[in-house]
Amino acid sequence: MNPLNRQALARLVASQLPRDSFVNLGIGAPTQIADFVAPDAGVILHSENGILNMGPAPRAGEEDPDLINAGKSPVTLALGGAFFDSSLAFAMMRGGHIDVAVLGAFQVSRRGDLANWTTGKDDGEPPGVGGAIDLAVGAKAIWVMMDHVARDGAPRIVSDCTLPLTATNVVSRVFTSLAIIEVTEGGLLVSAMLEGAEFDHVQAATGAPLRLAERVGMITADGTLIGRS
Amino acid sequence: MRNVVVGTEAAAVAGLRDGHVVMVGGFGGAGLPRSIIKAVAELGVRDLTVISNNAGAGGDDLSLWFRQRMVRKIICSYPRSAKDFTLQYRAGTVELELLPQGTLVERIRAGGAGLGGFLSPVGVGTVFERGKEKITVGGRDFLLELPLRADFALVKGRTADTLGNVTYNKAARNHCAVMATAADIVTVEVDRIVEAGGLDPESIVTPCIFVDRVFARAVA
């Protein structure tokens, strides 16, 4: 059993976005979710640089330097799209108008604390935070999408984050390469696992105690969720 | 009748001096007033405090100012992939005040709107609360964020009229429209200038009351 790859994980998250919701996809891996959102799902994408109803990347030769996403890559405007200034873009976040933000993370704690803006290590560049904190504090639901463990095998779901925090107590759901984990008052609950994965294996790769939900869905290798709505 | 059109880059940035606080619009390359950024570089001023979302990306952007060591401090949210800034940051010759992007733009908005600050939940429980007063309202913790103003704001619009009303192009509006409210002298670089009455009033994003100078760069 191999962990879900990025594409399959993006497909999985896309399939769980509520219909007709306003969604912000974080820079990095979450950006790819847009490629898997069904056209009839009615999902409206928000971008921190002042776009609502952001569309896919343009065809080669049709890029507009004034129409870029938060990662500064060229995008298009979908039907009914709108532009606005950065103050209003962030008011949409802080004001709780975004239904779901899907973010990458370095660590998530058992209480839903999020560490995703810096590793705190010197990588040769100055630190940059961008809109990570505003988004994590303001969106109605914060979902995290990440590999279950770090490159060195260290758990990324931990009892307490050791990296600089983005926000405390904000993550409600974590989609990893092995499982879907809900952050609840009673702790971390596994609501779905990758086909062939054993609970003990997922627990061993996790730095905080897990419990199985009453009904546990199965995630196929291509990122389809079976057995949960 | 009011007419704020200036004919040269030099006139667009006249009066910008050593030690000034300068806001520069843009998110990445969108909304970056490249011609007047270059004009400031040609002034050769020093000890600037720059307020901008990014810190240049190595081209004809804020990198020009860092290369010439014109900047003493930058207040921004995302100064990564900024080679020339990074060199000076690592050498300790430029100060960085890093802010969450929404806090950055809202502090500018407060400065332009005559507010003494605002209370934000962003940064509570993180390193960003350091040095800030914490105030509890309705059982929730907020940080007191103070307004930002500047001597100059340099922004990029699409079309201006001679009065100084400004429209923007797509996502190039970003921080520009807010910065245009928060400086003593607001200079807008545009692609095109039309006579007063030449803009659809419904399309004007920055009304001329905020604008001191407009400059139409030569469009190739």
CSV table of C-alpha atoms in Angstrom, one decimal, chain A residues 20-152:
chain,number,residue,atom,x,y,z
A,20,ASP,CA,-22.0,26.2,-3.9
A,21,SER,CA,-19.4,27.1,-1.3
A,22,PHE,CA,-16.9,29.9,-1.2
A,23,VAL,CA,-13.4,28.3,-1.0
A,24,ASN,CA,-9.9,29.6,-0.7
A,25,LEU,CA,-7.1,27.2,-1.8
A,26,GLY,CA,-3.8,27.9,-0.2
A,27,ILE,CA,-0.5,28.3,-2.0
A,28,GLY,CA,1.3,25.0,-2.9
A,29,ALA,CA,-0.4,21.6,-3.0
A,30,PRO,CA,-3.9,22.8,-2.3
A,31,THR,CA,-3.9,24.9,-5.5
A,32,GLN,CA,-4.1,21.6,-7.5
A,33,ILE,CA,-7.5,20.9,-5.9
A,34,ALA,CA,-9.0,23.4,-8.4
A,35,ASP,CA,-8.3,20.9,-11.2
A,36,PHE,CA,-10.6,18.3,-9.7
A,37,VAL,CA,-13.6,20.4,-8.6
A,38,ALA,CA,-16.5,19.3,-10.7
A,39,PRO,CA,-17.8,22.1,-13.0
A,40,ASP,CA,-21.3,21.6,-11.7
A,41,ALA,CA,-20.3,21.7,-8.0
A,42,GLY,CA,-20.9,25.5,-8.0
A,43,VAL,CA,-17.7,26.0,-5.9
A,44,ILE,CA,-16.6,29.7,-6.1
A,45,LEU,CA,-12.8,30.2,-5.6
A,46,HIS,CA,-11.5,33.2,-3.7
A,47,SER,CA,-8.0,34.6,-4.1
A,48,GLU,CA,-6.4,36.9,-1.5
A,49,ASN,CA,-5.2,39.3,-4.2
A,50,GLY,CA,-8.7,40.4,-5.0
A,51,ILE,CA,-10.5,37.8,-7.1
A,52,LEU,CA,-13.8,35.9,-6.6
A,53,ASN,CA,-14.7,33.1,-9.0
A,54,MET,CA,-11.2,32.5,-10.1
A,55,GLY,CA,-10.9,30.2,-13.1
A,56,PRO,CA,-8.2,27.8,-14.3
A,57,ALA,CA,-4.9,28.6,-15.9
A,58,PRO,CA,-5.1,30.3,-19.3
A,59,ARG,CA,-4.0,28.7,-22.5
A,60,ALA,CA,-0.4,29.4,-23.5
A,61,GLY,CA,-0.1,32.9,-24.9
A,62,GLU,CA,-3.2,34.2,-23.2
A,63,GLU,CA,-1.6,35.0,-19.8
A,64,ASP,CA,-2.4,38.4,-18.4
A,65,PRO,CA,0.2,39.8,-15.9
A,66,ASP,CA,-2.7,41.6,-14.1
A,67,LEU,CA,-4.6,38.3,-13.6
A,68,ILE,CA,-2.7,36.1,-11.3
A,69,ASN,CA,-3.4,33.9,-8.2
A,70,ALA,CA,-2.0,34.1,-4.7
A,71,GLY,CA,1.0,32.0,-5.9
A,72,LYS,CA,1.5,34.7,-8.6
A,73,SER,CA,0.7,32.2,-11.4
A,74,PRO,CA,-1.5,33.3,-14.3
A,75,VAL,CA,-5.2,32.4,-13.9
A,76,THR,CA,-8.5,33.3,-15.6
A,77,LEU,CA,-11.7,34.7,-14.4
A,78,ALA,CA,-14.7,32.3,-14.4
A,79,LEU,CA,-18.2,33.4,-15.4
A,80,GLY,CA,-19.5,35.9,-12.9
A,81,GLY,CA,-16.1,36.7,-11.5
A,82,ALA,CA,-15.3,39.9,-9.7
A,83,PHE,CA,-12.3,42.0,-8.7
A,84,PHE,CA,-11.8,44.0,-5.5
A,85,ASP,CA,-9.0,45.5,-3.4
A,86,SER,CA,-6.9,43.6,-0.9
A,87,SER,CA,-8.6,45.2,2.1
A,88,LEU,CA,-12.0,43.7,1.0
A,89,ALA,CA,-10.3,40.4,0.1
A,90,PHE,CA,-9.1,40.1,3.7
A,91,ALA,CA,-12.3,41.3,5.1
A,92,MET,CA,-13.9,38.3,3.3
A,93,MET,CA,-11.5,36.1,5.3
A,94,ARG,CA,-11.5,37.6,8.7
A,95,GLY,CA,-15.2,38.3,8.5
A,96,GLY,CA,-16.0,34.6,8.2
A,97,HIS,CA,-17.4,34.8,4.6
A,98,ILE,CA,-15.2,32.0,3.3
A,99,ASP,CA,-16.8,28.6,3.9
A,100,VAL,CA,-13.7,26.5,3.5
A,101,ALA,CA,-10.0,27.2,3.3
A,102,VAL,CA,-7.8,24.3,2.3
A,103,LEU,CA,-4.2,24.9,3.5
A,104,GLY,CA,-0.9,23.0,3.4
A,105,ALA,CA,0.8,22.5,6.8
A,106,PHE,CA,4.0,21.4,8.4
A,107,GLN,CA,2.3,20.4,11.6
A,108,VAL,CA,-1.3,20.1,13.0
A,109,SER,CA,-1.8,19.5,16.8
A,110,ARG,CA,-4.5,17.4,18.4
A,111,ARG,CA,-6.4,20.6,19.3
A,112,GLY,CA,-6.3,21.9,15.7
A,113,ASP,CA,-3.3,24.3,16.1
A,114,LEU,CA,-1.8,24.9,12.8
A,115,ALA,CA,1.9,25.5,11.9
A,116,ASN,CA,2.2,26.3,8.2
A,117,TRP,CA,4.0,29.6,7.6
A,118,THR,CA,7.6,28.8,8.5
A,119,THR,CA,9.7,26.0,9.6
A,120,GLY,CA,11.6,28.5,11.7
A,121,LYS,CA,14.8,27.2,10.1
A,122,ASP,CA,17.2,29.4,8.1
A,123,ASP,CA,16.6,28.4,4.5
A,124,GLY,CA,18.7,31.3,3.2
A,125,GLU,CA,15.7,33.6,2.7
A,126,PRO,CA,13.9,36.0,5.0
A,127,PRO,CA,10.6,34.8,6.5
A,128,GLY,CA,7.4,35.5,4.6
A,129,VAL,CA,3.9,35.1,6.0
A,130,GLY,CA,1.6,36.5,3.3
A,131,GLY,CA,-2.1,35.8,3.9
A,132,ALA,CA,-1.6,32.5,5.8
A,133,ILE,CA,-2.6,33.7,9.2
A,134,ASP,CA,-5.5,35.8,8.1
A,135,LEU,CA,-6.9,32.9,6.3
A,136,ALA,CA,-6.4,30.4,9.1
A,137,VAL,CA,-8.1,32.7,11.6
A,138,GLY,CA,-11.0,33.8,9.5
A,139,ALA,CA,-12.4,31.1,7.3
A,140,LYS,CA,-15.4,29.2,8.7
A,141,ALA,CA,-13.7,25.8,8.2
A,142,ILE,CA,-10.0,25.2,7.9
A,143,TRP,CA,-9.0,22.0,6.2
A,144,VAL,CA,-5.5,20.8,6.0
A,145,MET,CA,-4.1,18.8,3.1
A,146,MET,CA,-0.6,17.2,3.6
A,147,ASP,CA,1.5,14.1,3.6
A,148,HIS,CA,0.9,12.1,6.7
A,149,VAL,CA,4.5,12.3,7.7
A,150,ALA,CA,7.5,14.6,6.9
A,151,ARG,CA,10.2,13.6,4.5
A,152,ASP,CA,12.3,12.2,7.4
